[in-house]
Amino acid sequence: MNIFKKILGDRDIELLIGKQLRTGVVTASCIALLGGIFYLVQQGAASVPDYSQFKGEGAEYTSFRGIFHGVATGSATEFIQLGVLVLLATPILRIFFSLLAFALEKDRLYVLITTLVLGIILFSMFGGLKI
Amino acid sequence: MNILIFSLILLAGAYVAGLLGSLTGLGGGVILIPLLTLVFHVDIRYAIGVALLASIANSSGAATAYIKEGITNIRLGMFLEIATTAGAVGGALLAIFTPVNTIAILLGVVLIFSAAMTIRKKHEHAEQTGSKLSYLLKLNSSYPTPTGEVSYKLKNVAGGFGIMLIAGVLSGLLGIGSGALKVLAMDSTMRIPFKVSTTTSNFMIGVTAAASAVVYLQRGYIDPGMAFPVVLGVLGGAFTGARLLTFINARTLRIIFCAAITFVALEMIYNGLNHQF
């Protein structure tokens, strides 16, 4: 642990977190852009779905399995959803990095606080909140 | 209308929302929901889904610059995120049982409040005595200014935490960053200098929005056909806005936009009261 701290230092960890956030957003936008172009080429001429009535998306857009399955079969809309997943993962990953940073500083109180925040988010991801 | 034209119009609209959000300091999401519902007649639930994405993109994209300058108080942000994420998950659950018209009315009220918040007098004074909790939680810090490092201390930490809980619930319920409430909690309650509260609030918005967005994604609120033009448009607009802010004095612009947004908010409330959603 101490070796890491000497190499990185506090300030550098913060900068690393900042870079990670930007990389996440840029990656997500690139995926969304590619998927979007692909989607427009495939279905651009079709008429717009009726968004004024809420139906809710199906499993292909709302679950890891559905999205990855769609990406594997080359479907543009699932590719866009993959970009959405990367975007959602970006701030969550940032908390992981902060947790690491506080652990390196041996700041127990903040390791606890950060774990709590991470726990709440993971709970909302996997806690069966899909009603 | 075919999908190509719809996507291009939506891209342009999202760009304007991102631009206005950045110039007014309201954030892209708040402007996006009225745009999608009132102009494009999109169901408010789809609008909430993509607006959350816009908030995450905006917040994460801007955080890099702020962290580099060393203004953001990361400890404070993390501590308050306990309140905002817990609130956001609660809000996203509450959304199932809340009628859409009530959501529209609430959004209108929050929009007016946010507009008023952006043009009020800002708290710039750095307090030198903190509350007990601020020492216990190591929240007191310092930030760089042109005249050197200024240290500040926090008051009423528990009160700020409470307001953050409400900000989180609203964020989860309405799909917005609720930056205005976050700044209110830090600025007026905990007496933090304005620059620190703004940047720390921005730092928190992404995490808060992600906490409720994972629920909304699973509930089918996020449509790929709308997600890509909205995310790209808002990011582009916010980027342009940040560039423009260094050239122009945004004060007058801000007042004009805030007045315009108040009218939009009144229309949301009016339509909500007439059960138009």
mmCIF file of C-alpha atoms in Angstrom, chain B residues 101-225:
data_model
loop_
_atom_site.group_PDB
_atom_site.id
_atom_site.type_symbol
_atom_site.label_atom_id
_atom_site.label_comp_id
_atom_site.label_asym_id
_atom_site.label_seq_id
_atom_site.Cartn_x
_atom_site.Cartn_y
_atom_site.Cartn_z
ATOM 1 C CA ASN B 101 -49.488 14.836 -13.561
ATOM 2 C CA THR B 102 -48.262 15.258 -9.989
ATOM 3 C CA ILE B 103 -44.706 14.700 -11.229
ATOM 4 C CA ALA B 104 -45.182 17.397 -13.884
ATOM 5 C CA ILE B 105 -46.514 19.890 -11.307
ATOM 6 C CA LEU B 106 -43.657 19.140 -8.894
ATOM 7 C CA LEU B 107 -41.153 19.567 -11.709
ATOM 8 C CA GLY B 108 -42.617 22.945 -12.576
ATOM 9 C CA VAL B 109 -42.298 24.070 -8.946
ATOM 10 C CA VAL B 110 -38.688 22.855 -8.706
ATOM 11 C CA LEU B 111 -37.903 24.586 -12.016
ATOM 12 C CA ILE B 112 -39.177 27.950 -10.749
ATOM 13 C CA PHE B 113 -37.294 27.488 -7.498
ATOM 14 C CA SER B 114 -34.106 26.621 -9.405
ATOM 15 C CA ALA B 115 -34.444 29.658 -11.657
ATOM 16 C CA ALA B 116 -34.854 31.895 -8.608
ATOM 17 C CA MET B 117 -31.828 30.277 -6.969
ATOM 18 C CA THR B 118 -29.513 31.028 -9.901
ATOM 19 C CA ILE B 119 -30.129 34.773 -9.816
ATOM 20 C CA ARG B 120 -29.982 35.262 -6.045
ATOM 21 C CA LYS B 121 -27.078 36.787 -4.145
ATOM 22 C CA LYS B 122 -24.230 34.368 -3.634
ATOM 23 C CA HIS B 123 -22.505 33.506 -0.420
ATOM 24 C CA GLU B 124 -18.795 34.160 -0.816
ATOM 25 C CA HIS B 125 -17.661 34.608 2.753
ATOM 26 C CA ALA B 126 -15.488 31.817 4.171
ATOM 27 C CA GLU B 127 -16.563 31.000 7.755
ATOM 28 C CA GLN B 128 -13.805 30.549 10.300
ATOM 29 C CA THR B 129 -15.694 28.657 13.009
ATOM 30 C CA GLY B 130 -17.204 25.271 12.249
ATOM 31 C CA SER B 131 -19.741 23.043 13.963
ATOM 32 C CA LYS B 132 -18.696 19.991 15.996
ATOM 33 C CA LEU B 133 -19.648 17.550 13.237
ATOM 34 C CA SER B 134 -17.578 19.412 10.674
ATOM 35 C CA TYR B 135 -14.440 18.629 12.699
ATOM 36 C CA LEU B 136 -15.488 15.089 13.474
ATOM 37 C CA LEU B 137 -16.085 14.319 9.782
ATOM 38 C CA LYS B 138 -13.019 16.272 8.607
ATOM 39 C CA LEU B 139 -15.129 18.415 6.302
ATOM 40 C CA ASN B 140 -13.342 21.742 6.785
ATOM 41 C CA SER B 141 -10.948 22.507 3.968
ATOM 42 C CA SER B 142 -9.466 25.248 1.818
ATOM 43 C CA TYR B 143 -9.640 26.309 -1.810
ATOM 44 C CA PRO B 144 -7.406 28.329 -4.152
ATOM 45 C CA THR B 145 -8.320 31.919 -5.077
ATOM 46 C CA PRO B 146 -6.371 34.531 -7.079
ATOM 47 C CA THR B 147 -5.179 35.993 -3.748
ATOM 48 C CA GLY B 148 -4.021 32.653 -2.345
ATOM 49 C CA GLU B 149 -5.418 29.661 -0.478
ATOM 50 C CA VAL B 150 -8.527 30.448 1.595
ATOM 51 C CA SER B 151 -9.602 28.062 4.345
ATOM 52 C CA TYR B 152 -13.263 27.667 5.286
ATOM 53 C CA LYS B 153 -15.292 25.838 7.922
ATOM 54 C CA LEU B 154 -18.787 24.357 7.878
ATOM 55 C CA LYS B 155 -21.860 25.163 9.961
ATOM 56 C CA ASN B 156 -25.006 23.076 10.519
ATOM 57 C CA VAL B 157 -23.818 19.846 8.897
ATOM 58 C CA ALA B 158 -26.900 17.893 10.022
ATOM 59 C CA GLY B 159 -29.243 20.473 8.462
ATOM 60 C CA GLY B 160 -27.351 20.322 5.174
ATOM 61 C CA PHE B 161 -27.506 16.537 5.236
ATOM 62 C CA GLY B 162 -31.290 16.724 5.674
ATOM 63 C CA ILE B 163 -31.759 19.049 2.695
ATOM 64 C CA MET B 164 -29.571 16.712 0.632
ATOM 65 C CA LEU B 165 -31.940 13.879 1.440
ATOM 66 C CA ILE B 166 -34.796 15.928 -0.040
ATOM 67 C CA ALA B 167 -32.623 16.849 -3.044
ATOM 68 C CA GLY B 168 -31.982 13.135 -3.567
ATOM 69 C CA VAL B 169 -35.677 12.215 -3.405
ATOM 70 C CA LEU B 170 -36.559 14.942 -5.928
ATOM 71 C CA SER B 171 -33.722 13.845 -8.162
ATOM 72 C CA GLY B 172 -34.954 10.240 -8.147
ATOM 73 C CA LEU B 173 -38.603 11.224 -8.532
ATOM 74 C CA LEU B 174 -38.188 13.822 -11.271
ATOM 75 C CA GLY B 175 -35.061 12.643 -13.072
ATOM 76 C CA ILE B 176 -33.119 15.852 -12.570
ATOM 77 C CA GLY B 177 -29.776 16.678 -10.981
ATOM 78 C CA SER B 178 -31.471 19.066 -8.497
ATOM 79 C CA GLY B 179 -28.268 21.095 -8.379
ATOM 80 C CA ALA B 180 -30.127 24.147 -7.066
ATOM 81 C CA LEU B 181 -31.192 22.323 -3.891
ATOM 82 C CA LYS B 182 -27.718 20.917 -3.411
ATOM 83 C CA VAL B 183 -26.222 24.375 -3.647
ATOM 84 C CA LEU B 184 -28.884 25.668 -1.217
ATOM 85 C CA ALA B 185 -27.908 23.022 1.325
ATOM 86 C CA MET B 186 -24.213 23.813 1.085
ATOM 87 C CA ASP B 187 -24.407 27.547 0.466
ATOM 88 C CA SER B 188 -27.133 28.797 2.778
ATOM 89 C CA THR B 189 -27.179 26.063 5.417
ATOM 90 C CA MET B 190 -23.587 24.940 5.780
ATOM 91 C CA ARG B 191 -22.225 28.380 4.814
ATOM 92 C CA ILE B 192 -19.677 27.147 2.303
ATOM 93 C CA PRO B 193 -18.200 29.657 -0.199
ATOM 94 C CA PHE B 194 -20.119 29.664 -3.464
ATOM 95 C CA LYS B 195 -17.335 28.332 -5.670
ATOM 96 C CA VAL B 196 -16.859 25.272 -3.472
ATOM 97 C CA SER B 197 -20.575 24.520 -3.228
ATOM 98 C CA THR B 198 -21.127 24.784 -6.988
ATOM 99 C CA THR B 199 -18.270 22.491 -7.923
ATOM 100 C CA THR B 200 -18.971 19.986 -5.153
ATOM 101 C CA SER B 201 -22.647 19.910 -6.156
ATOM 102 C CA ASN B 202 -21.664 19.203 -9.766
ATOM 103 C CA PHE B 203 -19.374 16.426 -8.571
ATOM 104 C CA MET B 204 -22.297 14.835 -6.711
ATOM 105 C CA ILE B 205 -24.943 15.109 -9.434
ATOM 106 C CA GLY B 206 -23.491 12.290 -11.542
ATOM 107 C CA VAL B 207 -23.502 9.819 -8.661
ATOM 108 C CA THR B 208 -26.995 10.809 -7.497
ATOM 109 C CA ALA B 209 -28.386 10.516 -11.023
ATOM 110 C CA ALA B 210 -26.700 7.130 -11.538
ATOM 111 C CA ALA B 211 -28.310 5.792 -8.345
ATOM 112 C CA SER B 212 -31.803 6.390 -9.728
ATOM 113 C CA ALA B 213 -30.931 5.819 -13.404
ATOM 114 C CA VAL B 214 -30.082 2.156 -12.759
ATOM 115 C CA VAL B 215 -33.631 1.730 -11.427
ATOM 116 C CA TYR B 216 -35.175 3.589 -14.367
ATOM 117 C CA LEU B 217 -33.151 1.628 -16.911
ATOM 118 C CA GLN B 218 -34.450 -1.643 -15.492
ATOM 119 C CA ARG B 219 -37.965 -0.267 -15.446
ATOM 120 C CA GLY B 220 -37.781 0.456 -19.184
ATOM 121 C CA TYR B 221 -37.745 4.292 -19.077
ATOM 122 C CA ILE B 222 -34.614 4.657 -21.210
ATOM 123 C CA ASP B 223 -35.236 4.387 -24.947
ATOM 124 C CA PRO B 224 -32.172 4.015 -27.209
ATOM 125 C CA GLY B 225 -33.804 5.961 -30.053
#
